Tab-separated table of C-alpha atoms and ligand atoms in Angstrom:
chain	number	residue	atom	x	y	z
A	1	MET	CA	-2.207	27.399	19.322
A	2	ILE	CA	-2.265	25.529	16.046
A	3	ASN	CA	0.126	22.588	15.956
A	4	GLU	CA	2.845	23.547	13.452
A	5	ARG	CA	3.434	20.018	12.254
A	6	MET	CA	-0.240	19.416	11.505
A	7	LEU	CA	-0.455	22.814	9.824
A	8	ALA	CA	2.484	21.942	7.595
A	9	LEU	CA	0.982	18.533	6.725
A	10	GLY	CA	-2.355	20.135	5.891
A	11	LYS	CA	-0.860	22.926	3.815
A	12	GLU	CA	1.493	20.737	1.853
A	13	PRO	CA	-0.394	17.672	0.567
A	14	SER	CA	1.585	14.671	-0.679
A	15	ALA	CA	3.125	14.858	-4.153
A	16	ILE	CA	0.516	12.295	-5.261
A	17	ARG	CA	-2.486	14.248	-3.942
A	18	LYS	CA	-1.117	17.542	-5.284
A	19	LEU	CA	-0.832	16.163	-8.793
A	20	TYR	CA	-4.221	14.450	-8.532
A	21	ALA	CA	-5.872	17.754	-7.495
A	22	TYR	CA	-4.134	19.524	-10.384
A	23	GLY	CA	-5.415	16.802	-12.748
A	24	LEU	CA	-9.037	17.322	-11.671
A	25	GLN	CA	-8.726	21.048	-12.264
A	26	ARG	CA	-6.958	20.587	-15.601
A	27	LYS	CA	-9.576	18.064	-16.793
A	28	ALA	CA	-12.298	20.634	-16.081
A	29	GLU	CA	-10.395	23.086	-18.303
A	30	VAL	CA	-9.389	20.940	-21.282
A	31	GLY	CA	-11.596	17.824	-21.029
A	32	ASP	CA	-11.032	14.458	-19.340
A	33	GLU	CA	-9.730	12.784	-22.467
A	34	ASN	CA	-6.917	15.328	-22.882
A	35	VAL	CA	-5.296	14.764	-19.502
A	36	TYR	CA	-3.248	11.595	-18.907
A	37	ASP	CA	-3.503	11.316	-15.163
A	38	LEU	CA	-1.223	8.543	-13.935
A	39	SER	CA	-0.891	10.079	-10.477
A	40	ILE	CA	-3.111	8.293	-7.964
A	41	GLY	CA	-3.759	4.611	-7.181
A	42	ASN	CA	-7.523	4.757	-7.555
A	43	PRO	CA	-8.620	1.421	-9.104
A	44	SER	CA	-10.109	1.843	-12.575
A	45	ILE	CA	-12.124	-1.373	-12.557
A	46	PRO	CA	-15.498	-1.497	-10.807
A	47	ALA	CA	-16.054	-3.361	-7.551
A	48	PRO	CA	-17.462	-6.884	-8.121
A	49	GLU	CA	-21.190	-7.156	-8.834
A	50	ALA	CA	-21.588	-9.058	-5.550
A	51	VAL	CA	-20.713	-5.840	-3.695
A	52	ARG	CA	-23.557	-3.954	-5.364
A	53	THR	CA	-25.982	-6.819	-4.680
A	54	ARG	CA	-25.037	-6.936	-1.014
A	55	ILE	CA	-25.392	-3.160	-0.620
A	56	HIS	CA	-28.916	-3.374	-2.100
A	57	GLU	CA	-29.838	-6.172	0.286
A	58	LEU	CA	-28.436	-4.316	3.285
A	59	ALA	CA	-30.391	-1.195	2.356
A	60	ASP	CA	-33.578	-3.175	3.055
A	61	GLU	CA	-32.468	-4.328	6.497
A	62	ASP	CA	-33.246	-2.591	9.789
A	63	PRO	CA	-31.438	0.774	9.619
A	64	VAL	CA	-31.036	0.905	13.385
A	65	VAL	CA	-29.001	-2.283	13.166
A	66	ILE	CA	-27.003	-1.781	9.986
A	67	HIS	CA	-26.028	1.826	10.718
A	68	GLY	CA	-25.422	1.247	14.407
A	69	TYR	CA	-22.044	1.041	16.146
A	70	THR	CA	-20.345	-2.317	16.037
A	71	MET	CA	-18.003	-3.408	18.813
A	72	SER	CA	-14.772	-1.367	18.586
A	73	PRO	CA	-12.704	-4.149	16.928
A	74	GLY	CA	-15.541	-4.946	14.508
A	75	LEU	CA	-18.361	-7.452	14.201
A	76	ARG	CA	-17.493	-10.812	15.716
A	77	GLU	CA	-18.637	-12.748	12.633
A	78	VAL	CA	-16.575	-10.533	10.309
A	79	ARG	CA	-13.416	-10.926	12.399
A	80	ASP	CA	-13.941	-14.696	12.457
A	81	ARG	CA	-14.542	-14.704	8.707
A	82	VAL	CA	-11.290	-12.808	8.069
A	83	ALA	CA	-9.451	-15.323	10.251
A	84	ARG	CA	-10.995	-18.216	8.295
A	85	ASN	CA	-9.995	-16.581	5.019
A	86	LEU	CA	-6.385	-16.298	6.234
A	87	HIS	CA	-6.430	-19.920	7.359
A	88	GLU	CA	-7.873	-21.159	4.066
A	89	ARG	CA	-5.417	-19.203	1.963
A	90	PHE	CA	-2.207	-19.348	3.956
A	91	GLY	CA	-2.686	-22.227	6.372
A	92	ILE	CA	-2.063	-20.054	9.416
A	93	ASP	CA	-4.028	-20.985	12.543
A	94	ALA	CA	-5.711	-17.598	12.661
A	95	SER	CA	-8.288	-16.616	15.246
A	96	GLY	CA	-10.807	-13.787	15.024
A	97	ASP	CA	-9.583	-12.553	18.415
A	98	GLN	CA	-6.453	-11.341	16.664
A	99	VAL	CA	-8.321	-9.466	13.907
A	100	TYR	CA	-9.167	-5.782	14.350
A	101	MET	CA	-11.273	-4.202	11.604
A	102	THR	CA	-10.114	-0.759	10.451
A	103	ALA	CA	-10.858	2.136	8.151
A	104	GLY	CA	-8.452	0.909	5.444
A	105	ALA	CA	-4.756	0.135	5.577
A	106	THR	CA	-3.892	3.647	6.721
A	107	ALA	CA	-5.737	3.183	10.018
A	108	ALA	CA	-4.332	-0.340	10.313
A	109	LEU	CA	-0.778	0.975	9.950
A	110	ASP	CA	-1.300	3.928	12.302
A	111	ILE	CA	-2.714	1.639	14.971
A	112	SER	CA	0.011	-0.979	14.553
A	113	ILE	CA	2.833	1.539	14.741
A	114	SER	CA	1.344	3.146	17.854
A	115	ALA	CA	0.757	-0.196	19.533
A	116	ILE	CA	4.386	-1.353	19.371
A	117	THR	CA	6.517	1.790	19.594
A	118	HIS	CA	7.543	4.419	22.117
A	119	PRO	CA	8.691	7.942	21.223
A	120	GLY	CA	12.319	7.832	20.084
A	121	ASP	CA	12.102	4.335	18.598
A	122	GLU	CA	13.069	3.642	15.011
A	123	VAL	CA	10.947	2.055	12.290
A	124	ILE	CA	12.702	0.889	9.132
A	125	VAL	CA	11.183	1.254	5.676
A	126	ASN	CA	12.537	-0.333	2.496
A	127	ALA	CA	13.020	2.449	-0.044
A	128	PRO	CA	11.448	3.343	-2.350
A	129	TYR	CA	8.340	3.317	-0.165
A	130	PHE	CA	4.780	4.665	0.106
A	131	PRO	CA	5.425	8.257	1.315
A	132	GLU	CA	2.670	8.216	3.943
A	133	TYR	CA	4.781	5.752	5.986
A	134	ARG	CA	7.024	8.617	7.031
A	135	VAL	CA	4.032	10.691	8.161
A	136	MET	CA	2.649	7.766	10.178
A	137	ILE	CA	5.990	6.917	11.810
A	138	GLU	CA	6.773	10.526	12.691
A	139	THR	CA	3.262	11.039	14.097
A	140	ALA	CA	4.109	8.263	16.581
A	141	GLU	CA	7.231	10.351	17.436
A	142	CYS	CA	9.509	7.710	15.997
A	143	THR	CA	12.290	8.008	13.421
A	144	CYS	CA	11.675	6.745	9.906
A	145	VAL	CA	14.868	4.976	8.798
A	146	GLU	CA	15.158	4.446	5.048
A	147	VAL	CA	17.094	1.441	3.755
A	148	MET	CA	17.425	1.234	-0.018
A	149	MET	CA	16.397	-1.985	-1.712
A	150	THR	CA	18.912	-3.679	-3.970
A	151	VAL	CA	19.007	-2.305	-7.524
A	152	PRO	CA	18.105	-3.394	-10.179
A	153	ASP	CA	16.191	-6.372	-8.740
A	154	PHE	CA	14.420	-4.399	-5.963
A	155	GLN	CA	14.605	-6.907	-3.142
A	156	MET	CA	15.239	-6.114	0.519
A	157	ASP	CA	18.940	-5.471	1.085
A	158	ILE	CA	19.621	-7.808	4.003
A	159	GLU	CA	23.175	-6.574	4.624
A	160	ALA	CA	22.090	-2.925	4.611
A	161	LEU	CA	19.241	-3.827	6.980
A	162	ARG	CA	21.723	-5.567	9.279
A	163	GLN	CA	23.684	-2.307	9.468
A	164	ALA	CA	20.541	-0.243	10.095
A	165	ILE	CA	19.033	-2.357	12.898
A	166	ASN	CA	19.983	-1.297	16.418
A	167	PRO	CA	18.485	-1.583	19.920
A	168	LYS	CA	16.063	1.259	19.125
A	169	THR	CA	14.578	-0.598	16.148
A	170	ALA	CA	10.971	-1.430	16.967
A	171	ALA	CA	9.758	-2.608	13.579
A	172	ILE	CA	10.413	-2.963	9.903
A	173	LEU	CA	7.676	-2.120	7.449
A	174	LEU	CA	7.274	-4.465	4.484
A	175	ASN	CA	5.143	-3.795	1.433
A	176	SER	CA	4.994	-6.565	-1.146
A	177	PRO	CA	3.703	-6.298	-3.864
A	178	ASN	CA	5.203	-2.889	-3.577
A	179	ASN	CA	4.040	0.629	-4.166
A	180	PRO	CA	5.795	2.343	-6.011
A	181	VAL	CA	8.102	-0.190	-7.732
A	182	GLY	CA	5.767	-3.170	-8.191
A	183	CYS	CA	8.367	-5.637	-6.900
A	184	VAL	CA	7.442	-8.798	-4.972
A	185	TYR	CA	9.878	-10.053	-2.322
A	186	SER	CA	10.959	-13.618	-2.991
A	187	GLU	CA	10.577	-16.388	-0.434
A	188	GLU	CA	14.358	-16.491	-0.081
A	189	ASN	CA	14.460	-12.754	0.625
A	190	VAL	CA	11.711	-12.970	3.270
A	191	ARG	CA	13.427	-15.967	4.878
A	192	ALA	CA	16.714	-14.066	5.029
A	193	LEU	CA	14.992	-11.118	6.698
A	194	ALA	CA	13.308	-13.427	9.210
A	195	ALA	CA	16.665	-15.018	10.095
A	196	LEU	CA	18.259	-11.601	10.561
A	197	LEU	CA	15.434	-10.348	12.787
A	198	GLU	CA	15.440	-13.514	14.885
A	199	GLN	CA	19.144	-13.039	15.479
A	200	LYS	CA	18.708	-9.361	16.399
A	201	GLU	CA	15.763	-10.108	18.694
A	202	ALA	CA	17.900	-12.632	20.555
A	203	GLU	CA	20.781	-10.170	20.750
A	204	TYR	CA	18.679	-7.256	22.079
A	205	GLY	CA	16.179	-9.251	24.117
A	206	HIS	CA	13.096	-7.512	22.719
A	207	PRO	CA	10.818	-8.077	19.742
A	208	ILE	CA	11.420	-6.424	16.405
A	209	TYR	CA	8.108	-6.633	14.576
A	210	ILE	CA	7.455	-6.941	10.898
A	211	ILE	CA	4.521	-4.766	9.929
A	212	SER	CA	3.434	-6.261	6.632
A	213	ASP	CA	1.394	-3.780	4.595
A	214	GLU	CA	-0.510	-5.863	2.051
A	215	PRO	CA	-3.132	-3.875	0.138
A	216	TYR	CA	-1.818	-5.289	-3.166
A	217	ARG	CA	-1.611	-8.914	-1.955
A	218	GLU	CA	-3.849	-10.257	-4.751
A	219	ILE	CA	-2.516	-8.059	-7.567
A	220	THR	CA	0.367	-10.082	-8.982
A	221	TYR	CA	1.349	-11.128	-12.483
A	222	GLY	CA	2.607	-14.638	-11.834
A	223	LYS	CA	4.932	-14.477	-8.846
A	224	ASP	CA	3.870	-15.955	-5.516
A	225	VAL	CA	3.695	-13.512	-2.623
A	226	PRO	CA	5.026	-15.202	0.529
A	227	PHE	CA	2.680	-14.651	3.498
A	228	THR	CA	5.115	-13.042	5.936
A	229	ALA	CA	3.470	-14.388	9.097
A	230	ASN	CA	4.331	-17.912	7.907
A	231	TYR	CA	8.044	-17.018	7.904
A	232	TYR	CA	8.439	-14.778	10.925
A	233	ARG	CA	6.762	-15.084	14.311
A	234	ASP	CA	6.471	-11.417	15.286
A	235	THR	CA	4.395	-10.300	12.323
A	236	ILE	CA	1.499	-7.872	12.207
A	237	VAL	CA	-0.459	-7.842	8.938
A	238	CYS	CA	-2.179	-4.691	7.694
A	239	TYR	CA	-4.691	-5.197	4.917
A	240	SER	CA	-7.226	-3.215	2.914
A	241	TRP	CA	-9.872	-4.085	0.314
A	242	ALA	CA	-9.197	-0.719	-1.353
A	243	LYS	CA	-7.342	-2.258	-4.272
A	244	SER	CA	-8.377	-5.938	-4.381
A	245	LEU	CA	-12.122	-5.168	-4.444
A	246	SER	CA	-11.847	-1.582	-5.764
A	247	LEU	CA	-13.269	-0.055	-2.572
A	248	PRO	CA	-10.747	2.693	-1.723
A	249	GLY	CA	-13.340	5.268	-0.712
A	250	GLU	CA	-15.166	2.906	1.630
A	251	ARG	CA	-12.249	2.694	4.049
A	252	ILE	CA	-12.307	-0.945	5.023
A	253	GLY	CA	-9.406	-3.172	6.076
A	254	TYR	CA	-7.938	-4.872	9.141
A	255	VAL	CA	-4.982	-5.525	11.402
A	256	TYR	CA	-4.121	-9.164	12.038
A	257	VAL	CA	-1.753	-9.991	14.897
A	258	SER	CA	-0.106	-13.309	14.101
A	259	ASP	CA	-1.373	-16.166	16.239
A	260	ASN	CA	2.230	-17.352	16.513
A	261	ILE	CA	3.165	-14.383	18.725
A	262	PRO	CA	3.449	-15.649	22.335
A	263	ASN	CA	1.845	-12.549	23.934
A	264	LYS	CA	-0.686	-12.140	21.121
A	265	ALA	CA	-3.556	-11.377	23.529
A	266	ASP	CA	-1.700	-8.406	25.007
A	267	LEU	CA	-0.595	-7.232	21.593
A	268	SER	CA	-4.166	-7.418	20.305
A	269	ALA	CA	-5.261	-5.481	23.397
A	270	ALA	CA	-2.642	-2.835	22.579
A	271	ILE	CA	-3.948	-2.713	18.995
A	272	ALA	CA	-7.443	-2.109	20.409
A	273	GLY	CA	-5.993	0.508	22.774
A	274	ALA	CA	-4.257	2.292	19.901
A	275	GLY	CA	-7.508	2.173	17.932
A	276	ARG	CA	-9.262	3.784	20.862
A	277	ALA	CA	-6.562	6.406	21.390
A	278	LEU	CA	-6.436	7.379	17.725
A	279	GLY	CA	-10.180	7.273	17.115
A	280	PHE	CA	-10.126	4.228	14.848
A	281	ILE	CA	-12.882	2.216	16.462
A	282	CYS	CA	-15.812	0.506	14.755
A	283	ALA	CA	-14.698	0.362	11.109
A	284	PRO	CA	-17.471	1.345	8.642
A	285	ALA	CA	-20.335	-0.909	9.721
A	286	LEU	CA	-22.030	-1.241	6.342
A	287	PHE	CA	-18.825	-2.327	4.666
A	288	GLN	CA	-17.926	-4.775	7.396
A	289	ARG	CA	-21.171	-6.503	6.369
A	290	VAL	CA	-20.360	-6.209	2.682
A	291	ILE	CA	-16.983	-7.839	3.300
A	292	LEU	CA	-18.638	-10.679	5.207
A	293	ALA	CA	-20.475	-11.611	2.002
A	294	CYS	CA	-17.776	-10.701	-0.537
A	295	ILE	CA	-14.461	-11.709	1.042
A	296	ASP	CA	-13.934	-14.550	-1.451
A	297	GLU	CA	-14.660	-12.434	-4.536
A	298	PRO	CA	-11.720	-12.673	-6.958
A	299	THR	CA	-9.637	-9.646	-7.920
A	300	ASN	CA	-9.727	-8.633	-11.574
A	301	VAL	CA	-5.983	-8.775	-12.178
A	302	GLU	CA	-6.387	-9.259	-15.931
A	303	ALA	CA	-7.425	-5.647	-16.507
A	304	TYR	CA	-4.228	-4.438	-14.827
A	305	ARG	CA	-2.114	-7.025	-16.654
A	306	GLU	CA	-3.409	-5.645	-19.949
A	307	ASN	CA	-2.694	-2.051	-18.875
A	308	ARG	CA	0.792	-3.048	-17.783
A	309	LYS	CA	1.396	-4.536	-21.218
A	310	ILE	CA	0.189	-1.444	-23.099
A	311	LEU	CA	2.259	0.912	-20.943
A	312	THR	CA	5.480	-1.106	-20.838
A	313	GLU	CA	5.416	-1.935	-24.565
A	314	GLY	CA	4.735	1.695	-25.435
A	315	LEU	CA	7.512	3.013	-23.204
A	316	SER	CA	9.955	0.344	-24.428
A	317	GLU	CA	9.360	1.430	-27.978
A	318	LEU	CA	10.085	5.033	-27.056
A	319	GLY	CA	13.281	4.010	-25.263
A	320	TYR	CA	12.281	4.722	-21.658
A	321	GLN	CA	13.888	2.715	-18.876
A	322	TYR	CA	11.593	1.186	-16.248
A	323	VAL	CA	11.348	-1.611	-13.681
A	324	GLU	CA	9.204	-4.529	-14.892
A	325	PRO	CA	6.516	-4.797	-12.196
A	326	ASP	CA	5.593	-8.201	-10.718
A	327	GLY	CA	2.616	-6.818	-8.832
A	328	ALA	CA	0.483	-3.807	-7.789
A	329	PHE	CA	-0.397	-1.311	-10.537
A	330	TYR	CA	2.487	1.133	-10.706
A	331	LEU	CA	5.366	1.536	-13.131
A	332	TRP	CA	8.653	2.982	-11.880
A	333	VAL	CA	10.177	4.891	-14.771
A	334	LYS	CA	13.636	6.499	-14.922
A	335	ALA	CA	13.366	10.270	-15.309
A	336	LEU	CA	15.220	11.755	-18.260
A	337	GLU	CA	17.051	14.160	-15.960
A	338	ASP	CA	18.399	13.830	-12.414
A	339	ASP	CA	15.736	16.123	-10.976
A	340	ALA	CA	12.530	14.047	-10.864
A	341	GLN	CA	10.414	17.057	-9.877
A	342	ALA	CA	11.651	19.007	-12.924
A	343	PHE	CA	10.920	15.980	-15.116
A	344	SER	CA	7.407	15.663	-13.690
A	345	ASP	CA	6.888	19.412	-14.267
A	346	GLN	CA	8.015	19.011	-17.868
A	347	ALA	CA	5.590	16.085	-18.322
A	348	LYS	CA	2.796	18.306	-16.977
A	349	LYS	CA	3.303	20.600	-19.960
A	350	HIS	CA	2.090	17.680	-22.091
A	351	ASP	CA	-0.782	16.972	-19.672
A	352	LEU	CA	0.974	13.817	-18.533
A	353	LEU	CA	0.749	13.523	-14.737
A	354	ILE	CA	3.458	11.329	-13.231
A	355	VAL	CA	4.653	11.500	-9.632
A	356	PRO	CA	8.283	12.502	-8.889
A	357	SER	CA	10.147	9.911	-6.847
A	358	ASP	CA	11.754	12.096	-4.158
A	359	SER	CA	9.121	11.593	-1.456
A	360	PHE	CA	9.304	7.824	-2.116
A	361	GLY	CA	12.910	7.949	-0.918
A	362	MET	CA	14.745	7.469	-4.226
A	363	PRO	CA	15.715	10.380	-6.479
A	364	GLY	CA	15.589	10.423	-10.266
A	365	TRP	CA	12.490	8.366	-11.074
A	366	VAL	CA	8.727	8.830	-11.510
A	367	ARG	CA	5.805	6.641	-10.493
A	368	CYS	CA	3.060	6.010	-13.035
A	369	SER	CA	-0.234	4.474	-11.911
A	370	TYR	CA	-1.721	2.232	-14.550
A	371	CYS	CA	-5.002	1.573	-12.754
A	372	VAL	CA	-6.660	3.804	-15.346
A	373	ALA	CA	-8.728	3.253	-18.482
A	374	PRO	CA	-6.633	1.603	-21.246
A	375	GLU	CA	-7.552	4.567	-23.471
A	376	THR	CA	-5.753	6.897	-21.062
A	377	ILE	CA	-2.553	4.863	-21.380
A	378	LYS	CA	-2.861	4.637	-25.159
A	379	GLY	CA	-3.594	8.363	-25.387
A	380	SER	CA	-0.618	9.168	-23.131
A	381	MET	CA	1.885	7.753	-25.647
A	382	LYS	CA	1.752	10.973	-27.646
A	383	ALA	CA	2.709	12.895	-24.490
A	384	TRP	CA	5.506	10.449	-23.597
A	385	LYS	CA	6.882	10.857	-27.118
A	386	GLU	CA	6.834	14.645	-26.940
A	387	LEU	CA	8.403	14.510	-23.484
A	388	LYS	CA	11.244	12.362	-24.808
A	389	ALA	CA	11.747	14.802	-27.688
A	390	ASP	CA	12.104	17.649	-25.167
A	391	TYR	CA	15.281	15.960	-23.914
A	392	GLU	CA	16.844	15.162	-27.272
B	1	PLP	N1	-0.214	1.190	1.830
B	1	PLP	C1	0.106	1.300	0.541
B	1	PLP	C2	1.363	0.679	0.065
B	1	PLP	C3	-0.719	1.993	-0.345
B	1	PLP	O1	-0.377	2.093	-1.627
B	1	PLP	C4	-1.913	2.573	0.148
B	1	PLP	C5	-2.808	3.339	-0.731
B	1	PLP	O2	-2.544	3.603	-1.867
B	1	PLP	C6	-2.200	2.429	1.505
B	1	PLP	C7	-1.346	1.734	2.313
B	1	PLP	C8	-3.443	3.025	2.084
B	1	PLP	O3	-4.506	2.199	1.863
B	1	PLP	P1	-5.994	2.582	2.344
B	1	PLP	O4	-6.583	3.427	1.262
B	1	PLP	O5	-6.685	1.300	2.528
B	1	PLP	O6	-5.851	3.350	3.612
């Protein structure tokens, strides 16, 4: 018999994917330039030239080798290289033994959640949050507990987290820079969370992990992003090159189990076990090799900074309310009515595709991706203006 939950997930794609699919269809009807698709986080800037060069070089190597299986956790030299990168950037004494290469951050998160939870456990997310977290947590038969961030500064609400944590809490998921709000948690905020978790761990006598989801780590507009593992012992880092190197379709990332964790070898073994159980072994072999050569390539943040400027200045002029993003490439805009879905539907009438906030765990807002061509943002201003007029 078909599994009802999987059927429901397959039949009802995420709000982001639904709008993205609609956008593709609508573009075919009225032309690309007439649809302002701010739905999905697909980077608009090309991957660095070094990626193309490396792919060309690899194409000339022995196909039996380059297309062959790697060890399940990934190529030894790639895992060691990731560890060196973490050491060079954040000073942590990282070892390749604690790095497990994955098919993007999604696989990294799925594996991490499975490795440290049992059915019935709770995993806390700071709302608003990336909607797929709920799917991942519930697939592990755990409860997704939403704790709202503080408004309007969008930091973790330490007091609310204190109330939410209980003996069933297995982990708290952090995402900074954040999708969908673009906030970056301050060092003080991360320190306060670490102190709270240390206290709760001591009280309950079991670890409460931070799972730090960091696909936007490099995309910031001036604020430092504290490296969570330097503040809290029981940290598992999930990373992806989808955004930093514009490689979302190549599915390449990793899990890093902090070397500060006393039973790190067992935890890394559990990560490998979860990878095996869920079918996430041997991350894409070609792109493991690309990463080996390109890991130090810089991220083109300037393109997103410029887009952020065009969008925020345009919306300010029209009188929209939004959260000034410190990182990632999303703008969180207040809907002009309480019902975000209705507002998104109204925007659709002007071929402006913006994602309603409900599945992100905060009603009344929309998320706008600005990882698009600047022309799309400039062109969208007409639609934003008409949309505003609809409510006046
Ligand atoms: N986590 C966050 C916060 C994201 O925004 C995304 C993708 O947009 C992912 C994880 C998934 O990343 P990947 O495509 O590497 O699986």
